[in-house]
C-alpha positions as a Python dict, from the first residue, in 0.01 Angstrom:
ca = {
    (1, 'M'): (0, 0, 0),
    (2, 'T'): (305, 208, 80),
    (3, 'R'): (354, 88, 452),
    (4, 'R'): (303, -277, 258),
    (5, 'E'): (629, -173, 17),
    (6, 'L'): (834, -37, 313),
    (7, 'A'): (780, -388, 524),
    (8, 'H'): (941, -555, 215),
    (9, 'W'): (1243, -356, 308),
    (10, 'A'): (1263, -514, 711),
    (11, 'R'): (1269, -870, 536),
    (12, 'Q'): (1480, -757, 210),
    (13, 'P'): (1741, -555, 354),
    (14, 'G'): (2038, -628, 117),
    (15, 'Q'): (1817, -530, -174),
    (16, 'V'): (1762, -207, -36),
    (17, 'L'): (2136, -178, 49),
    (18, 'V'): (2250, -278, -336),
    (19, 'G'): (1998, 48, -442),
    (20, 'L'): (2198, 261, -242),
    (21, 'V'): (2540, 158, -266),
    (22, 'F'): (2582, 98, -647),
    (23, 'P'): (2521, 463, -764),
    (24, 'V'): (2779, 523, -476),
    (25, 'M'): (3011, 257, -666),
    (26, 'L'): (2900, 459, -983),
    (27, 'L'): (2999, 775, -896),
    (28, 'L'): (3376, 641, -755),
    (29, 'M'): (3425, 445, -1087),
    (30, 'F'): (3378, 696, -1329),
    (31, 'G'): (3507, 1004, -1087),
    (32, 'Y'): (3851, 786, -1015),
    (33, 'L'): (3890, 466, -1266),
    (34, 'I'): (3730, 604, -1580),
    (35, 'G'): (3723, 992, -1518),
    (36, 'G'): (3864, 1247, -1709),
    (37, 'G'): (3538, 1238, -1956),
    (38, 'R'): (3547, 1363, -2353),
    (39, 'G'): (3576, 1742, -2406),
    (40, 'V'): (3556, 1885, -2026),
    (41, 'T'): (3799, 2090, -1924),
    (42, 'G'): (3881, 2213, -1588),
    (43, 'D'): (3772, 1974, -1255),
    (44, 'Y'): (3599, 1672, -1383),
    (45, 'V'): (3418, 1553, -1060),
    (46, 'D'): (3258, 1918, -1048),
    (47, 'Y'): (3084, 1847, -1401),
    (48, 'L'): (3019, 1456, -1297),
    (49, 'V'): (2879, 1489, -1008),
    (50, 'P'): (2557, 1675, -1135),
    (51, 'G'): (2560, 1421, -1431),
    (52, 'M'): (2566, 1124, -1204),
    (53, 'F'): (2309, 1243, -960),
    (54, 'A'): (2103, 1247, -1265),
    (55, 'L'): (2174, 898, -1397),
    (56, 'T'): (2085, 731, -1098),
    (57, 'M'): (1739, 883, -1134),
    (58, 'A'): (1730, 699, -1459),
    (59, 'F'): (1877, 388, -1319),
    (60, 'G'): (1778, 154, -1035),
    (61, 'L'): (1432, 52, -1161),
    (62, 'E'): (1481, -298, -1171),
    (63, 'G'): (1374, -329, -808),
    (64, 'T'): (1062, -174, -845),
    (65, 'M'): (1024, -357, -1175),
    (66, 'L'): (1031, -711, -1012),
    (67, 'N'): (799, -640, -716),
    (68, 'V'): (554, -574, -960),
    (69, 'T'): (568, -840, -1175),
    (70, 'Q'): (628, -1102, -867),
    (71, 'D'): (270, -957, -718),
    (72, 'L'): (164, -1056, -1048),
    (73, 'T'): (264, -1408, -1073),
    (74, 'R'): (221, -1501, -707),
    (75, 'G'): (-155, -1397, -721),
    (76, 'V'): (-127, -1111, -509),
    (77, 'I'): (-283, -863, -738),
    (78, 'D'): (-611, -1092, -730),
    (79, 'R'): (-651, -1064, -356),
    (80, 'F'): (-596, -677, -379),
    (81, 'R'): (-846, -678, -609),
    (82, 'S'): (-1138, -821, -380),
    (83, 'L'): (-1051, -534, -135),
    (84, 'P'): (-1239, -184, -204),
    (85, 'M'): (-964, -2, -380),
    (86, 'T'): (-867, 204, -725),
    (87, 'N'): (-698, 31, -989),
    (88, 'G'): (-374, 288, -928),
    (89, 'A'): (-363, 237, -562),
    (90, 'V'): (-137, -47, -581),
    (91, 'L'): (123, 112, -811),
    (92, 'V'): (110, 410, -669),
    (93, 'G'): (222, 292, -342),
    (94, 'R'): (483, 96, -516),
    (95, 'S'): (635, 415, -696),
    (96, 'A'): (554, 589, -322),
    (97, 'A'): (829, 362, -158),
    (98, 'D'): (1091, 402, -497),
    (99, 'M'): (1058, 771, -439),
    (100, 'L'): (1149, 729, -81),
    (101, 'Q'): (1394, 500, -173),
    (102, 'S'): (1577, 734, -408),
    (103, 'A'): (1579, 1061, -199),
    (104, 'V'): (1774, 833, 54),
    (105, 'G'): (1979, 720, -196),
    (106, 'L'): (2038, 1100, -324),
    (107, 'A'): (2120, 1214, 4),
    (108, 'L'): (2361, 929, 35),
    (109, 'M'): (2534, 1033, -291),
    (110, 'T'): (2550, 1421, -190),
    (111, 'G'): (2727, 1316, 145),
    (112, 'V'): (2980, 1100, -67),
    (113, 'A'): (3029, 1410, -327),
    (114, 'Y'): (3123, 1603, -39),
    (115, 'A'): (3401, 1397, 114),
    (116, 'L'): (3516, 1363, -219),
    (117, 'G'): (3575, 1776, -250),
    (118, 'W'): (3206, 1833, -460),
    (119, 'R'): (3070, 2171, -363),
    (120, 'A'): (2728, 2321, -433),
    (121, 'H'): (2777, 2670, -544),
    (122, 'G'): (2446, 2743, -579),
    (123, 'G'): (2216, 2908, -265),
    (124, 'P'): (1971, 2692, -55),
    (125, 'G'): (1658, 2760, -324),
    (126, 'A'): (1856, 2677, -596),
    (127, 'F'): (1985, 2339, -427),
    (128, 'L'): (1654, 2252, -292),
    (129, 'G'): (1542, 2306, -659),
    (130, 'A'): (1788, 2094, -812),
    (131, 'V'): (1665, 1828, -607),
    (132, 'G'): (1283, 1868, -759),
    (133, 'L'): (1402, 1836, -1057),
    (134, 'L'): (1612, 1474, -1022),
    (135, 'L'): (1296, 1353, -801),
    (136, 'L'): (1066, 1458, -1091),
    (137, 'L'): (1321, 1273, -1338),
    (138, 'R'): (1287, 961, -1130),
    (139, 'F'): (906, 980, -1090),
    (140, 'A'): (881, 1004, -1470),
    (141, 'M'): (1125, 708, -1523),
    (142, 'L'): (961, 511, -1262),
    (143, 'W'): (619, 516, -1462),
    (144, 'V'): (793, 384, -1757),
    (145, 'G'): (961, 151, -1560),
    (146, 'I'): (640, 30, -1400),
    (147, 'H'): (447, 11, -1769),
    (148, 'L'): (703, -198, -1905),
    (149, 'A'): (688, -437, -1564),
    (150, 'L'): (354, -510, -1679),
    (151, 'I'): (420, -549, -2063),
    (152, 'A'): (711, -790, -1938),
    (153, 'G'): (421, -957, -1679),
    (154, 'R'): (745, -1253, -1560),
    (155, 'P'): (1022, -1118, -1312),
    (156, 'E'): (1253, -1325, -1572),
    (157, 'M'): (1181, -1090, -1867),
    (158, 'V'): (1281, -771, -1612),
    (159, 'Q'): (1602, -772, -1689),
    (160, 'A'): (1575, -773, -2080),
    (161, 'V'): (1310, -520, -2051),
    (162, 'Q'): (1551, -301, -1808),
    (163, 'I'): (1826, -316, -2120),
    (164, 'L'): (1618, -87, -2300),
    (165, 'I'): (1654, 201, -2017),
    (166, 'W'): (2045, 236, -2034),
    (167, 'P'): (2046, 387, -2359),
    (168, 'V'): (1877, 672, -2265),
    (169, 'G'): (2152, 713, -1936),
    (170, 'F'): (2455, 685, -2159),
    (171, 'L'): (2362, 881, -2432),
    (172, 'S'): (2341, 1187, -2257),
    (173, 'N'): (2584, 1441, -2108),
    (174, 'V'): (2618, 1296, -1762),
    (175, 'L'): (2984, 1187, -1850),
    (176, 'A'): (3102, 1373, -2141),
    (177, 'T'): (2965, 1688, -2346),
    (178, 'P'): (2793, 1644, -2634),
    (179, 'D'): (3065, 1925, -2832),
    (180, 'A'): (3346, 1608, -2826),
    (181, 'M'): (3049, 1352, -3022),
    (182, 'P'): (2991, 1311, -3361),
    (183, 'D'): (2763, 1628, -3494),
    (184, 'W'): (2425, 1369, -3526),
    (185, 'L'): (2488, 1164, -3201),
    (186, 'G'): (2590, 1495, -3022),
    (187, 'T'): (2203, 1659, -3125),
    (188, 'A'): (2049, 1362, -3015),
    (189, 'V'): (2225, 1360, -2716),
    (190, 'Q'): (2156, 1708, -2603),
    (191, 'W'): (1752, 1669, -2662),
    (192, 'N'): (1795, 1353, -2464),
    (193, 'P'): (1568, 1458, -2151),
    (194, 'L'): (1834, 1320, -1910),
    (195, 'S'): (2070, 1564, -2059),
    (196, 'Q'): (1825, 1862, -2029),
    (197, 'T'): (1747, 1783, -1616),
    (198, 'A'): (2164, 1726, -1593),
    (199, 'T'): (2259, 2061, -1761),
    (200, 'A'): (1973, 2231, -1552),
    (201, 'V'): (2099, 2103, -1244),
    (202, 'R'): (2464, 2172, -1294),
    (203, 'D'): (2312, 2516, -1368),
    (204, 'L'): (2137, 2567, -1059),
    (205, 'L'): (2418, 2432, -825),
    (206, 'G'): (2687, 2626, -1031),
    (207, 'S'): (2859, 2333, -1160),
    (208, 'Q'): (3096, 2258, -1487),
    (209, 'G'): (2878, 2217, -1810),
    (210, 'G'): (2583, 2402, -1678),
    (211, 'E'): (2400, 2624, -1912),
    (212, 'P'): (2100, 2886, -1837),
    (213, 'G'): (1754, 2810, -2031),
    (214, 'H'): (1718, 2443, -2002),
    (215, 'L'): (1477, 2440, -1724),
    (216, 'W'): (1201, 2453, -1895),
    (217, 'A'): (1298, 2163, -2089),
    (218, 'A'): (1427, 1957, -1751),
    (219, 'V'): (1035, 2022, -1636),
    (220, 'A'): (838, 1953, -1931),
    (221, 'W'): (1029, 1634, -2055),
    (222, 'P'): (906, 1430, -1680),
    (223, 'L'): (587, 1597, -1709),
    (224, 'G'): (563, 1500, -2086),
    (225, 'L'): (657, 1114, -1985),
    (226, 'L'): (385, 1131, -1682),
    (227, 'A'): (113, 1240, -1934),
    (228, 'V'): (183, 925, -2160),
    (229, 'F'): (322, 631, -1952),
    (230, 'F'): (53, 701, -1611),
    (231, 'P'): (-254, 650, -1783),
    (232, 'L'): (-80, 371, -2007),
    (233, 'A'): (48, 183, -1684),
    (234, 'V'): (-290, 242, -1482),
    (235, 'G'): (-473, 145, -1779),
    (236, 'R'): (-274, -200, -1858),
    (237, 'F'): (-296, -280, -1453),
    (238, 'A'): (-701, -227, -1453),
    (239, 'R'): (-691, -509, -1803),
    (240, 'L'): (-505, -730, -1643),
    (241, 'G'): (-780, -940, -1417),
    (242, 'R'): (-1020, -924, -1733),
}
């Protein structure tokens, strides 16, 4: 299933390229066109880059969601059901391909960030820990997206469902600090799982805005989301043919 998804890359290079370039465009746009987040003192790029790493882990799910719904509407899933495989194999293969693209995109963004002058001040172990937190968040958000795609059922509904993920991204401390927001909003932002990952990654990378003590929440939130949405997605997929 994973090889099947990777084979689609060769036939649809434009979609893969857009998925890799879009996060870089966001980084450049917020860093140089819209930059200067509220409540951030000092070097804004140093604050922004780890936050953008976390933000791109939550965004860009529409490609996976579209592929899932297209397989449903084209009858591909019915052919897979005739083969000796588990119910979750199709979804796991899709998620594995997405994780590979996410890792490549993260490496590309890191290279661009270094070209902009950003530096990771932690050691190699801390850097790998930060990458692990980011990919864990991506894996959790991916299964949220897969479950929403199975609910949507049709490719034309993916865009409407994808909008539900955007508030999670922007109601966070990725672009501005919660201290600069109203108290009620700042509290909600601080508890956002994306904010927890961004703060923990900033701390590991030695970037501005990092605070110790957020590592446990940055691990617990994605694991909690996985515990809920992984079985929901696999269970819903298993019931589609009944």
